[in-house]
PDB file of C-alpha atoms in Angstrom:
ATOM      1  CA  MET A1248      80.071 -76.726 -47.263  1.00 47.00           C
ATOM      2  CA  THR A1249      78.209 -79.926 -48.053  1.00 46.00           C
ATOM      3  CA  GLN A1250      74.534 -80.154 -47.148  1.00 48.00           C
ATOM      4  CA  LEU A1251      73.270 -83.540 -45.993  1.00 48.00           C
ATOM      5  CA  GLN A1252      70.190 -84.981 -47.662  1.00 53.00           C
ATOM      6  CA  CYS A1253      67.676 -86.943 -45.613  1.00 59.00           C
ATOM      7  CA  ASP A1254      66.257 -89.844 -47.633  1.00 67.00           C
ATOM      8  CA  ILE A1255      64.071 -91.150 -44.812  1.00 72.00           C
ATOM      9  CA  PRO A1256      60.450 -90.077 -45.386  1.00 76.00           C
ATOM     10  CA  GLN A1257      59.153 -87.857 -42.577  1.00 87.00           C
ATOM     11  CA  ARG A1258      55.545 -87.393 -41.522  1.00 90.00           C
ATOM     12  CA  ALA A1259      53.593 -85.152 -39.163  1.00 92.00           C
ATOM     13  CA  GLU A1260      50.059 -86.250 -38.229  1.00 95.00           C
ATOM     14  CA  ARG A1261      47.140 -85.359 -36.025  1.00 95.00           C
ATOM     15  CA  ILE A1262      45.623 -88.595 -34.691  1.00 97.00           C
ATOM     16  CA  ARG A1263      42.237 -88.644 -32.952  1.00 97.00           C
ATOM     17  CA  VAL A1264      41.478 -91.801 -30.941  1.00 97.00           C
ATOM     18  CA  ARG A1265      37.827 -92.333 -30.021  1.00 95.00           C
ATOM     19  CA  GLY A1266      36.202 -94.830 -27.694  1.00 93.00           C
ATOM     20  CA  LEU A1267      36.761 -95.731 -24.067  1.00 90.00           C
ATOM     21  CA  VAL A1268      40.296 -94.359 -23.884  1.00 91.00           C
ATOM     22  CA  GLN A1269      40.342 -92.192 -20.755  1.00 87.00           C
ATOM     23  CA  GLY A1270      41.167 -93.440 -17.288  1.00 84.00           C
ATOM     24  CA  VAL A1271      42.811 -96.611 -18.578  1.00 87.00           C
ATOM     25  CA  GLY A1272      46.468 -95.571 -18.879  1.00 90.00           C
ATOM     26  CA  PHE A1273      46.105 -94.659 -22.553  1.00 95.00           C
ATOM     27  CA  ARG A1274      48.252 -91.503 -22.550  1.00 93.00           C
ATOM     28  CA  PRO A1275      51.208 -93.201 -20.798  1.00 94.00           C
ATOM     29  CA  PHE A1276      50.782 -96.128 -23.227  1.00 97.00           C
ATOM     30  CA  VAL A1277      51.018 -93.768 -26.243  1.00 98.00           C
ATOM     31  CA  HIS A1278      53.940 -91.934 -24.625  1.00 97.00           C
ATOM     32  CA  ARG A1279      55.895 -95.185 -24.147  1.00 97.00           C
ATOM     33  CA  LEU A1280      55.231 -96.250 -27.741  1.00 98.00           C
ATOM     34  CA  ALA A1281      56.146 -92.882 -29.275  1.00 97.00           C
ATOM     35  CA  HIS A1282      59.261 -92.496 -27.138  1.00 96.00           C
ATOM     36  CA  GLY A1283      60.405 -96.005 -28.056  1.00 97.00           C
ATOM     37  CA  LEU A1284      59.912 -95.242 -31.755  1.00 97.00           C
ATOM     38  CA  GLY A1285      61.885 -91.996 -31.563  1.00 95.00           C
ATOM     39  CA  LEU A1286      58.877 -89.811 -32.400  1.00 95.00           C
ATOM     40  CA  SER A1287      58.282 -86.220 -31.315  1.00 93.00           C
ATOM     41  CA  GLY A1288      54.971 -84.711 -30.288  1.00 94.00           C
ATOM     42  CA  GLU A1289      52.375 -84.843 -27.568  1.00 93.00           C
ATOM     43  CA  VAL A1290      49.250 -86.655 -26.392  1.00 94.00           C
ATOM     44  CA  TRP A1291      46.375 -85.364 -24.287  1.00 93.00           C
ATOM     45  CA  ASN A1292      42.788 -86.093 -23.242  1.00 90.00           C
ATOM     46  CA  ASP A1293      39.952 -83.894 -24.384  1.00 87.00           C
ATOM     47  CA  ALA A1294      36.173 -84.110 -24.407  1.00 83.00           C
ATOM     48  CA  GLU A1295      36.204 -86.341 -27.523  1.00 87.00           C
ATOM     49  CA  GLY A1296      38.783 -88.909 -26.423  1.00 90.00           C
ATOM     50  CA  VAL A1297      42.539 -88.710 -26.937  1.00 94.00           C
ATOM     51  CA  LEU A1298      44.370 -86.450 -29.365  1.00 95.00           C
ATOM     52  CA  ILE A1299      47.912 -87.086 -30.570  1.00 96.00           C
ATOM     53  CA  HIS A1300      50.182 -84.747 -32.514  1.00 94.00           C
ATOM     54  CA  VAL A1301      53.168 -86.726 -33.757  1.00 95.00           C
ATOM     55  CA  ALA A1302      56.118 -86.151 -36.093  1.00 93.00           C
ATOM     56  CA  GLY A1303      58.959 -88.385 -37.206  1.00 93.00           C
ATOM     57  CA  GLU A1304      59.869 -91.107 -39.633  1.00 94.00           C
ATOM     58  CA  ALA A1305      56.840 -92.216 -41.667  1.00 94.00           C
ATOM     59  CA  ALA A1306      57.434 -95.897 -40.853  1.00 96.00           C
ATOM     60  CA  ALA A1307      57.551 -95.117 -37.121  1.00 96.00           C
ATOM     61  CA  VAL A1308      54.270 -93.164 -37.318  1.00 96.00           C
ATOM     62  CA  GLU A1309      52.661 -96.157 -39.064  1.00 97.00           C
ATOM     63  CA  GLU A1310      54.009 -98.471 -36.371  1.00 98.00           C
ATOM     64  CA  LEU A1311      52.606 -96.194 -33.654  1.00 98.00           C
ATOM     65  CA  VAL A1312      49.114 -96.236 -35.186  1.00 97.00           C
ATOM     66  CA  GLY A1313      49.239-100.013 -35.647  1.00 97.00           C
ATOM     67  CA  ALA A1314      50.251-100.528 -32.027  1.00 97.00           C
ATOM     68  CA  ILE A1315      47.511 -98.186 -30.784  1.00 97.00           C
ATOM     69  CA  ALA A1316      44.954-100.340 -32.585  1.00 93.00           C
ATOM     70  CA  ALA A1317      46.431-103.720 -31.624  1.00 96.00           C
ATOM     71  CA  GLU A1318      47.993-103.247 -28.186  1.00 96.00           C
ATOM     72  CA  ALA A1319      45.796-100.740 -26.317  1.00 95.00           C
ATOM     73  CA  PRO A1320      45.548-101.106 -22.511  1.00 93.00           C
ATOM     74  CA  ALA A1321      43.254-103.896 -21.286  1.00 88.00           C
ATOM     75  CA  LEU A1322      40.315-101.667 -20.271  1.00 88.00           C
ATOM     76  CA  ALA A1323      40.521 -99.451 -23.383  1.00 91.00           C
ATOM     77  CA  ARG A1324      38.062 -99.864 -26.240  1.00 92.00           C
ATOM     78  CA  VAL A1325      39.257 -98.045 -29.364  1.00 95.00           C
ATOM     79  CA  THR A1326      36.283 -97.445 -31.665  1.00 95.00           C
ATOM     80  CA  ALA A1327      37.959 -95.161 -34.206  1.00 96.00           C
ATOM     81  CA  ILE A1328      41.363 -93.809 -35.172  1.00 97.00           C
ATOM     82  CA  GLU A1329      41.130 -90.731 -37.380  1.00 97.00           C
ATOM     83  CA  ARG A1330      44.291 -89.471 -39.048  1.00 97.00           C
ATOM     84  CA  SER A1331      45.082 -86.253 -40.872  1.00 95.00           C
ATOM     85  CA  ALA A1332      48.200 -84.411 -41.955  1.00 92.00           C
ATOM     86  CA  TRP A1333      49.490 -81.965 -39.377  1.00 85.00           C
ATOM     87  CA  LEU A1334      50.245 -78.973 -41.562  1.00 78.00           C
ATOM     88  CA  PRO A1335      52.376 -77.028 -41.619  1.00 69.00           C
ATOM     89  CA  PRO A1336      54.823 -79.525 -40.128  1.00 65.00           C
ATOM     90  CA  PRO A1337      55.697 -78.218 -36.684  1.00 66.00           C
ATOM     91  CA  ALA A1338      59.109 -77.324 -35.345  1.00 68.00           C
ATOM     92  CA  LEU A1339      59.001 -79.596 -32.311  1.00 66.00           C
ATOM     93  CA  ALA A1340      61.532 -80.097 -29.599  1.00 68.00           C
ATOM     94  CA  ALA A1341      62.898 -83.618 -29.601  1.00 77.00           C
ATOM     95  CA  GLY A1342      60.897 -86.049 -27.535  1.00 87.00           C
ATOM     96  CA  PHE A1343      57.306 -86.861 -26.778  1.00 92.00           C
ATOM     97  CA  ARG A1344      55.251 -85.550 -23.858  1.00 91.00           C
ATOM     98  CA  ILE A1345      51.901 -85.935 -22.140  1.00 89.00           C
ATOM     99  CA  ALA A1346      50.242 -82.522 -22.376  1.00 86.00           C
ATOM    100  CA  ALA A1347      47.566 -80.934 -20.208  1.00 81.00           C
ATOM    101  CA  SER A1348      44.034 -81.981 -21.086  1.00 78.00           C
ATOM    102  CA  ALA A1349      41.641 -79.776 -23.019  1.00 74.00           C
ATOM    103  CA  GLY A1350      37.886 -79.351 -22.561  1.00 65.00           C
ATOM    104  CA  GLY A1351      35.128 -79.048 -25.142  1.00 54.00           C
ATOM    105  CA  ARG A1352      31.776 -80.625 -25.938  1.00 57.00           C
ATOM    106  CA  ARG A1353      31.771 -84.074 -24.346  1.00 56.00           C
ATOM    107  CA  THR A1354      31.527 -87.032 -26.691  1.00 54.00           C
ATOM    108  CA  ALA A1355      34.041 -89.371 -25.024  1.00 56.00           C
ATOM    109  CA  GLY A1356      32.702 -92.359 -23.136  1.00 63.00           C
ATOM    110  CA  VAL A1357      33.515 -93.333 -19.565  1.00 70.00           C
ATOM    111  CA  VAL A1358      34.921 -96.755 -18.783  1.00 70.00           C
ATOM    112  CA  PRO A1359      32.797 -98.781 -16.346  1.00 73.00           C
ATOM    113  CA  ASP A1360      34.213 -99.744 -12.966  1.00 77.00           C
ATOM    114  CA  ALA A1361      36.367-102.880 -13.159  1.00 76.00           C
ATOM    115  CA  ARG A1362      36.849-105.618 -10.588  1.00 82.00           C
ATOM    116  CA  LEU A1363      40.159-105.887  -8.772  1.00 84.00           C
ATOM    117  CA  CYS A1364      42.838-107.454 -10.976  1.00 87.00           C
ATOM    118  CA  ALA A1365      45.038-110.350  -9.852  1.00 91.00           C
ATOM    119  CA  ALA A1366      48.126-108.141  -9.418  1.00 89.00           C
ATOM    120  CA  CYS A1367      46.324-105.688  -7.106  1.00 86.00           C
ATOM    121  CA  ALA A1368      44.661-108.544  -5.193  1.00 88.00           C
ATOM    122  CA  ALA A1369      48.070-110.133  -4.597  1.00 92.00           C
ATOM    123  CA  GLU A1370      49.502-106.792  -3.501  1.00 91.00           C
ATOM    124  CA  ILE A1371      46.823-106.158  -0.865  1.00 89.00           C
ATOM    125  CA  ALA A1372      47.125-109.735   0.433  1.00 91.00           C
ATOM    126  CA  ASP A1373      50.908-109.565   0.943  1.00 94.00           C
ATOM    127  CA  PRO A1374      52.006-108.216   4.367  1.00 95.00           C
ATOM    128  CA  ALA A1375      55.343-107.156   2.829  1.00 95.00           C
ATOM    129  CA  GLU A1376      53.645-104.787   0.376  1.00 91.00           C
ATOM    130  CA  ARG A1377      53.043-101.107   1.068  1.00 91.00           C
ATOM    131  CA  ARG A1378      49.351-101.465   0.118  1.00 89.00           C
ATOM    132  CA  TYR A1379      48.715-104.489   2.355  1.00 92.00           C
ATOM    133  CA  ARG A1380      44.986-104.532   3.269  1.00 90.00           C
ATOM    134  CA  TYR A1381      44.436-101.184   1.542  1.00 87.00           C
ATOM    135  CA  ALA A1382      40.749-101.221   0.547  1.00 82.00           C
ATOM    136  CA  PHE A1383      41.005 -98.722  -2.316  1.00 81.00           C
ATOM    137  CA  SER A1384      43.791-100.305  -4.371  1.00 80.00           C
ATOM    138  CA  SER A1385      43.484 -99.986  -8.148  1.00 79.00           C
ATOM    139  CA  CYS A1386      45.621 -99.615 -11.262  1.00 80.00           C
ATOM    140  CA  THR A1387      45.140 -98.920 -14.976  1.00 76.00           C
ATOM    141  CA  ALA A1388      43.704-102.429 -15.368  1.00 78.00           C
ATOM    142  CA  CYS A1389      41.171-102.359 -12.523  1.00 79.00           C
ATOM    143  CA  GLY A1390      39.235-100.262 -10.062  1.00 77.00           C
ATOM    144  CA  PRO A1391      36.628 -97.520 -10.113  1.00 70.00           C
ATOM    145  CA  ARG A1392      36.117 -95.342 -13.164  1.00 64.00           C
ATOM    146  CA  PHE A1393      32.444 -94.521 -13.718  1.00 64.00           C
ATOM    147  CA  SER A1394      31.641 -94.200 -10.021  1.00 68.00           C
ATOM    148  CA  ILE A1395      34.348 -91.574  -9.360  1.00 68.00           C
ATOM    149  CA  ILE A1396      34.353 -89.377 -12.475  1.00 67.00           C
ATOM    150  CA  ALA A1397      32.713 -85.982 -12.263  1.00 65.00           C
ATOM    151  CA  ALA A1398      33.595 -84.745 -15.774  1.00 62.00           C
ATOM    152  CA  ILE A1399      35.506 -85.500 -18.970  1.00 58.00           C
ATOM    153  CA  PRO A1400      38.437 -85.319 -19.620  1.00 61.00           C
ATOM    154  CA  TYR A1401      39.412 -88.028 -17.139  1.00 59.00           C
ATOM    155  CA  ASP A1402      42.029 -86.196 -15.075  1.00 61.00           C
ATOM    156  CA  ARG A1403      42.763 -86.092 -11.372  1.00 59.00           C
ATOM    157  CA  PRO A1404      40.749 -82.876 -10.705  1.00 59.00           C
ATOM    158  CA  ASN A1405      37.658 -84.542 -12.265  1.00 54.00           C
ATOM    159  CA  THR A1406      37.807 -87.717 -10.168  1.00 52.00           C
TER     160      THR A1406
END
């Protein structure tokens, strides 16, 4: 029986993202990137920001980190990306998921409230839209953050 050799370099990393990265659509953003790059792993909020465990082709991991730095959601402010090897390399199921948040000593910042964006303003002004005249419309690019958060991590039970 012939054994196949894999010549594509593989990498498993633990990536810590610090800054204003909670409550801005950061986890779904990372999920979309990782899924599109064929990476496996998970992303979650914790008291320090966002933590990512990722495994896959080395070039894809590099592309993920580059995109996190260059293409973060509009309200996000990435202040640091810390990378380390994730050893021993995990036996992960294929795919990438958003995991439940973890607690800890709070060091993550909270994004300030943001004014209504043009897309939400258009939605509430259009009688054909479901949110027509809805006073509390918001999305990952606008709306309350600081005024509604009770604790970090920024998850539904804490807002």
